[in-house]
CSV table of C-alpha atoms in Angstrom, one decimal:
chain,number,residue,atom,x,y,z
A,177,MET,CA,0.2,-0.1,0.0
A,178,THR,CA,1.0,3.7,-0.9
A,179,SER,CA,-0.4,6.8,0.2
A,180,ARG,CA,-0.4,10.2,-1.4
A,181,TYR,CA,-1.8,13.8,-1.7
A,182,ILE,CA,-3.3,15.1,-4.8
A,183,PRO,CA,-3.6,18.8,-5.2
A,184,THR,CA,-6.8,20.1,-6.4
A,185,THR,CA,-8.4,23.6,-6.5
A,186,PHE,CA,-10.6,22.2,-3.2
A,187,GLY,CA,-7.6,21.0,-1.3
A,188,ASP,CA,-5.1,18.1,-1.0
A,189,THR,CA,-7.1,15.1,-1.8
A,190,HIS,CA,-5.9,11.7,0.2
A,191,VAL,CA,-5.5,8.5,-1.7
A,192,LEU,CA,-4.5,4.8,-0.7
A,193,CYS,CA,-3.2,3.0,-3.5
A,194,PHE,CA,-3.1,-0.8,-3.4
A,195,GLY,CA,-2.1,-3.4,-5.7
A,196,ASP,CA,0.1,-3.7,-9.0
A,197,THR,CA,0.0,-0.2,-10.6
A,198,SER,CA,0.2,-1.7,-14.0
A,199,LYS,CA,-3.2,-3.2,-13.5
A,200,LYS,CA,-6.2,-0.9,-15.0
A,201,PRO,CA,-7.1,1.4,-12.2
A,202,LEU,CA,-10.2,1.1,-10.2
A,203,PHE,CA,-11.4,4.4,-8.0
A,204,LEU,CA,-13.3,3.7,-4.6
A,205,LEU,CA,-15.3,6.3,-3.3
A,206,HIS,CA,-16.5,5.8,0.6
A,207,GLY,CA,-19.9,6.6,2.4
A,208,MET,CA,-20.6,9.7,4.1
A,209,THR,CA,-19.2,10.3,7.6
A,210,MET,CA,-16.8,7.0,6.6
A,211,SER,CA,-13.5,7.2,4.9
A,212,SER,CA,-11.4,5.4,2.5
A,213,THR,CA,-10.5,2.5,5.3
A,214,MET,CA,-13.8,1.4,5.0
A,215,TRP,CA,-12.9,-0.6,2.5
A,216,PHE,CA,-10.7,-3.1,4.1
A,217,PRO,CA,-13.1,-6.3,3.7
A,218,ASN,CA,-12.9,-5.6,0.2
A,219,MET,CA,-9.4,-5.0,-0.8
A,220,LYS,CA,-7.7,-8.5,-1.1
A,221,GLN,CA,-10.1,-9.6,-3.6
A,222,LEU,CA,-10.3,-6.5,-5.6
A,223,ILE,CA,-6.6,-6.0,-6.1
A,224,GLN,CA,-6.9,-9.6,-7.8
A,225,GLU,CA,-8.1,-7.6,-10.8
A,226,ARG,CA,-7.4,-4.1,-10.5
A,227,CYS,CA,-5.1,-1.9,-9.0
A,228,VAL,CA,-7.2,0.2,-6.4
A,229,TYR,CA,-7.4,3.8,-5.3
A,230,ALA,CA,-9.4,4.4,-1.8
A,231,VAL,CA,-10.2,8.2,-2.1
A,232,ASP,CA,-10.9,10.4,0.9
A,233,VAL,CA,-13.7,12.5,-0.1
A,234,MET,CA,-12.9,16.1,0.2
A,235,GLY,CA,-14.6,17.4,3.3
A,236,ASP,CA,-15.7,14.4,4.7
A,237,PHE,CA,-14.0,12.3,7.5
A,238,GLY,CA,-10.4,11.1,6.2
A,239,LYS,CA,-7.3,12.7,5.6
A,240,SER,CA,-7.9,14.8,2.7
A,241,LYS,CA,-7.2,18.5,3.2
A,242,PRO,CA,-10.2,20.8,2.1
A,243,GLU,CA,-9.6,24.5,1.2
A,244,PHE,CA,-12.9,25.0,-0.1
A,245,ALA,CA,-16.1,23.4,0.6
A,246,ILE,CA,-17.8,21.2,-2.3
A,247,LYS,CA,-21.2,22.9,-2.3
A,248,ASN,CA,-22.9,21.5,-5.4
A,249,ARG,CA,-22.8,19.0,-8.0
A,250,ARG,CA,-20.7,20.7,-10.5
A,251,ASP,CA,-18.1,21.2,-7.5
A,252,ALA,CA,-18.1,17.5,-7.0
A,253,HIS,CA,-17.7,16.4,-10.1
A,254,GLN,CA,-15.1,18.9,-11.1
A,255,TRP,CA,-13.1,17.8,-7.9
A,256,ILE,CA,-12.9,14.4,-9.0
A,257,LEU,CA,-12.2,15.3,-12.5
A,258,GLU,CA,-9.1,17.2,-11.4
A,259,VAL,CA,-7.9,14.1,-9.1
A,260,LEU,CA,-7.8,12.2,-12.3
A,261,ASN,CA,-6.3,14.7,-14.2
A,262,ALA,CA,-3.6,15.1,-11.7
A,263,MET,CA,-2.8,11.4,-11.5
A,264,GLN,CA,-3.0,11.2,-15.2
A,265,PHE,CA,-5.9,8.6,-15.4
A,266,ASN,CA,-7.9,9.0,-18.9
A,267,LYS,CA,-10.5,6.3,-18.0
A,268,VAL,CA,-10.7,4.6,-14.9
A,269,ASP,CA,-13.5,2.0,-13.2
A,270,LEU,CA,-15.3,3.9,-10.6
A,271,ALA,CA,-17.1,2.4,-7.8
A,272,GLY,CA,-18.9,4.1,-4.5
A,273,HIS,CA,-21.0,3.5,-1.6
A,274,SER,CA,-23.9,5.5,-0.2
A,275,MET,CA,-22.8,9.1,-0.8
A,276,GLY,CA,-19.7,7.8,-2.7
A,277,GLY,CA,-22.2,5.9,-5.2
A,278,PHE,CA,-24.0,9.2,-5.7
A,279,LEU,CA,-20.6,11.1,-6.4
A,280,SER,CA,-19.7,8.2,-8.6
A,281,LEU,CA,-22.9,8.8,-10.8
A,282,ASN,CA,-23.0,12.2,-10.8
A,283,PHE,CA,-19.1,12.2,-12.1
A,284,SER,CA,-20.3,9.5,-14.6
A,285,LEU,CA,-23.1,11.6,-15.9
A,286,ALA,CA,-20.9,14.6,-16.6
A,287,TYR,CA,-17.7,12.7,-17.9
A,288,PRO,CA,-18.9,9.3,-19.3
A,289,ASP,CA,-15.9,8.9,-21.6
A,290,ARG,CA,-13.7,9.0,-18.5
A,291,VAL,CA,-15.4,5.8,-16.9
A,292,SER,CA,-15.1,2.3,-18.4
A,293,LYS,CA,-17.2,0.6,-15.8
A,294,LEU,CA,-19.3,2.2,-12.9
A,295,MET,CA,-20.2,0.4,-9.6
A,296,LEU,CA,-22.9,1.6,-7.3
A,297,TYR,CA,-23.5,-0.2,-3.7
A,298,ALA,CA,-26.3,1.3,-1.9
A,299,PRO,CA,-26.0,4.6,-3.7
A,300,ALA,CA,-27.6,7.6,-1.3
A,301,GLY,CA,-30.8,9.3,-3.1
A,302,THR,CA,-29.8,8.8,-6.9
A,303,PHE,CA,-32.6,6.5,-7.5
A,304,HIS,CA,-35.0,7.1,-4.9
A,305,ARG,CA,-35.4,9.7,-2.3
A,306,ILE,CA,-33.9,9.1,1.3
A,307,SER,CA,-36.3,8.4,4.0
A,308,LEU,CA,-36.9,10.8,6.6
A,309,LYS,CA,-35.9,8.3,9.3
A,310,PHE,CA,-32.4,8.4,7.9
A,311,PHE,CA,-32.0,11.8,9.2
A,312,THR,CA,-33.6,11.0,12.9
A,313,LYS,CA,-31.0,8.2,13.2
A,314,ILE,CA,-28.0,10.0,11.7
A,315,TYR,CA,-28.3,13.5,12.9
A,316,PRO,CA,-28.2,12.6,16.8
A,317,ALA,CA,-24.9,10.8,16.3
A,318,LEU,CA,-23.6,14.1,14.5
A,319,LEU,CA,-25.0,16.2,17.0
A,320,PHE,CA,-24.2,14.4,20.5
A,321,HIS,CA,-20.9,12.4,19.3
A,322,THR,CA,-21.9,9.7,22.1
A,323,GLU,CA,-20.9,5.9,21.4
A,324,LEU,CA,-24.5,5.1,22.2
A,325,TRP,CA,-26.0,7.4,19.4
A,326,ILE,CA,-23.4,6.2,16.9
A,327,ASP,CA,-23.8,2.9,17.8
A,328,ASN,CA,-27.4,3.0,17.2
A,329,ALA,CA,-27.2,4.8,14.0
A,330,PHE,CA,-24.8,2.1,12.5
A,331,LYS,CA,-26.8,-0.6,14.2
A,332,TRP,CA,-29.8,0.8,12.0
A,333,PHE,CA,-27.7,0.5,8.8
A,334,SER,CA,-26.7,-3.2,9.4
A,335,GLY,CA,-28.7,-6.1,8.3
A,336,LYS,CA,-27.5,-7.9,11.0
A,337,GLY,CA,-28.5,-5.3,14.1
A,338,LYS,CA,-24.7,-5.0,14.9
A,339,PRO,CA,-22.6,-2.0,15.3
A,340,LEU,CA,-19.5,-1.4,13.5
A,341,ASP,CA,-16.5,-3.7,13.2
A,342,PRO,CA,-14.5,-3.4,16.3
A,343,VAL,CA,-11.5,-2.6,13.7
A,344,PHE,CA,-13.2,0.3,12.2
A,345,ARG,CA,-15.6,1.2,15.3
A,346,ALA,CA,-12.9,3.5,17.0
A,347,GLN,CA,-11.8,5.4,14.2
A,348,VAL,CA,-15.3,6.5,13.1
A,349,ILE,CA,-16.1,7.3,16.7
A,350,ALA,CA,-13.2,9.6,16.8
A,351,GLY,CA,-14.3,11.1,13.3
A,352,TYR,CA,-17.8,11.8,14.5
A,353,ARG,CA,-16.2,13.5,17.8
A,354,HIS,CA,-13.1,15.5,16.4
A,355,ALA,CA,-14.0,15.9,12.7
A,356,LYS,CA,-15.8,18.9,11.0
A,357,PRO,CA,-17.3,18.0,7.9
A,358,LEU,CA,-17.3,20.5,5.1
A,359,LEU,CA,-18.9,18.5,2.3
A,360,GLN,CA,-22.1,20.6,1.6
A,361,VAL,CA,-23.7,18.9,-1.5
A,362,MET,CA,-26.4,16.4,-0.5
A,363,PRO,CA,-27.6,13.2,-2.2
A,364,SER,CA,-30.4,13.6,-4.3
A,365,VAL,CA,-32.4,12.1,-7.0
A,366,PHE,CA,-31.4,12.2,-10.5
A,367,ASP,CA,-33.5,13.5,-13.3
A,368,LYS,CA,-34.5,11.2,-16.2
A,369,GLU,CA,-33.4,13.7,-18.7
A,370,GLU,CA,-29.8,13.1,-17.6
A,371,PHE,CA,-29.7,9.6,-18.8
A,372,GLN,CA,-30.7,10.3,-22.5
A,373,ARG,CA,-27.0,9.3,-23.7
A,374,PHE,CA,-25.8,7.7,-20.9
A,375,ASN,CA,-24.3,4.1,-21.7
A,376,VAL,CA,-21.6,3.2,-19.1
A,377,PRO,CA,-21.6,-0.1,-18.0
A,378,THR,CA,-23.0,0.0,-14.6
A,379,LEU,CA,-23.7,-2.5,-11.7
A,380,LEU,CA,-26.1,-1.9,-8.6
A,381,LEU,CA,-26.0,-3.8,-5.8
A,382,ILE,CA,-28.6,-2.9,-2.8
A,383,GLY,CA,-29.5,-5.0,0.2
A,384,ASP,CA,-33.1,-6.6,0.4
A,385,LYS,CA,-33.2,-5.2,4.2
A,386,GLU,CA,-32.2,-1.7,2.9
A,387,VAL,CA,-33.4,0.8,5.2
A,388,ILE,CA,-32.7,4.6,3.6
A,389,TYR,CA,-35.1,3.7,0.8
A,390,PRO,CA,-37.3,0.8,-0.5
A,391,ALA,CA,-34.8,-1.5,-2.3
A,392,LYS,CA,-36.9,-2.9,-4.8
A,393,LYS,CA,-38.4,0.4,-5.8
A,394,ALA,CA,-34.8,2.0,-6.2
A,395,VAL,CA,-33.8,-1.0,-8.6
A,396,GLU,CA,-36.9,-0.7,-10.6
A,397,ASN,CA,-36.2,3.1,-11.1
A,398,ALA,CA,-32.7,2.4,-11.9
A,399,GLN,CA,-33.7,0.0,-14.6
A,400,ASN,CA,-36.0,2.5,-16.0
A,401,LEU,CA,-33.1,4.9,-16.5
A,402,ILE,CA,-30.1,3.1,-17.4
A,403,PRO,CA,-29.8,0.8,-20.5
A,404,ASN,CA,-26.8,-1.4,-19.9
A,405,LEU,CA,-27.2,-2.2,-16.0
A,406,GLU,CA,-26.8,-5.2,-14.0
A,407,THR,CA,-28.8,-5.4,-10.6
A,408,HIS,CA,-28.6,-7.7,-7.6
A,409,LEU,CA,-30.8,-7.4,-4.3
A,410,ILE,CA,-28.4,-9.2,-1.7
A,411,ALA,CA,-30.4,-11.1,0.6
A,412,GLY,CA,-30.1,-10.0,4.1
A,413,ALA,CA,-28.0,-7.0,3.4
A,414,SER,CA,-29.0,-3.5,4.6
A,415,HIS,CA,-26.8,-0.3,4.0
A,416,SER,CA,-23.9,-1.5,5.4
A,417,LEU,CA,-23.8,-4.3,2.5
A,418,THR,CA,-20.2,-3.9,1.6
A,419,MET,CA,-18.6,-4.7,4.9
A,420,GLU,CA,-21.3,-7.1,6.4
A,421,HIS,CA,-21.5,-8.9,3.0
A,422,ALA,CA,-18.0,-8.5,1.6
A,423,ASP,CA,-17.7,-11.9,-0.1
A,424,VAL,CA,-20.9,-11.4,-2.0
A,425,VAL,CA,-20.2,-7.8,-3.3
A,426,ASN,CA,-16.5,-8.6,-3.9
A,427,LYS,CA,-17.8,-11.7,-6.0
A,428,LEU,CA,-20.3,-9.8,-7.9
A,429,THR,CA,-17.8,-7.0,-8.4
A,430,LEU,CA,-15.2,-8.9,-10.0
A,431,GLN,CA,-17.4,-10.8,-12.1
A,432,PHE,CA,-18.5,-7.6,-13.3
A,433,LEU,CA,-15.4,-6.1,-13.8
A,434,LYS,CA,-14.0,-9.4,-16.1
A,435,LYS,CA,-17.1,-9.0,-18.3
């Protein structure tokens, strides 16, 4: 593994690199109030097929150093574009979980020629509005910073009703207590008109116990928008599917990348 900072107009972006740099690049964007370390259950499998770059989203928890806030969708795709340009990648595979999924599709709609394949894991908003219950679960954790509220939020995200993996839990609690998120863009539902010429091969994985929106309806909406789409409802999984059901997510992702 190597670690580096990529300069952009929004600040220095922290990127972790795993695997053989001669392989095709796969960029990963983490979920909101997480960091690139959330991908620890996925990395060993993904590097079999790609060189993996796990990015700390600018303005969220993690090691990126924001100078200017990302305030809207245009800022968000401009930031990713600057990272890819600085790293001299003309085309990459792009994957994101939750907020990272929203950001990944947002970039792919703006610059489809820069994305070979797109993988969306329980993307926030995107294909269905987020339930109000999400905000009642996440905001107390952000406001009060107690282990109880943070654990309650992630138990709600969990298909197994469990708190975060101990490997990761201490880091997330530290983030909630000490970080000051500056990411101002909120995940929303994309308009049908934006997909008129969109044909990037896309994989959509959502747990059948998803809590931030109705899983089947989100999948149905996506199928009506993206022509070149592969979808899977993962049995027993909720919003934390990339960690709790890593084996299934990794297997489906590798199969998709090899096609």
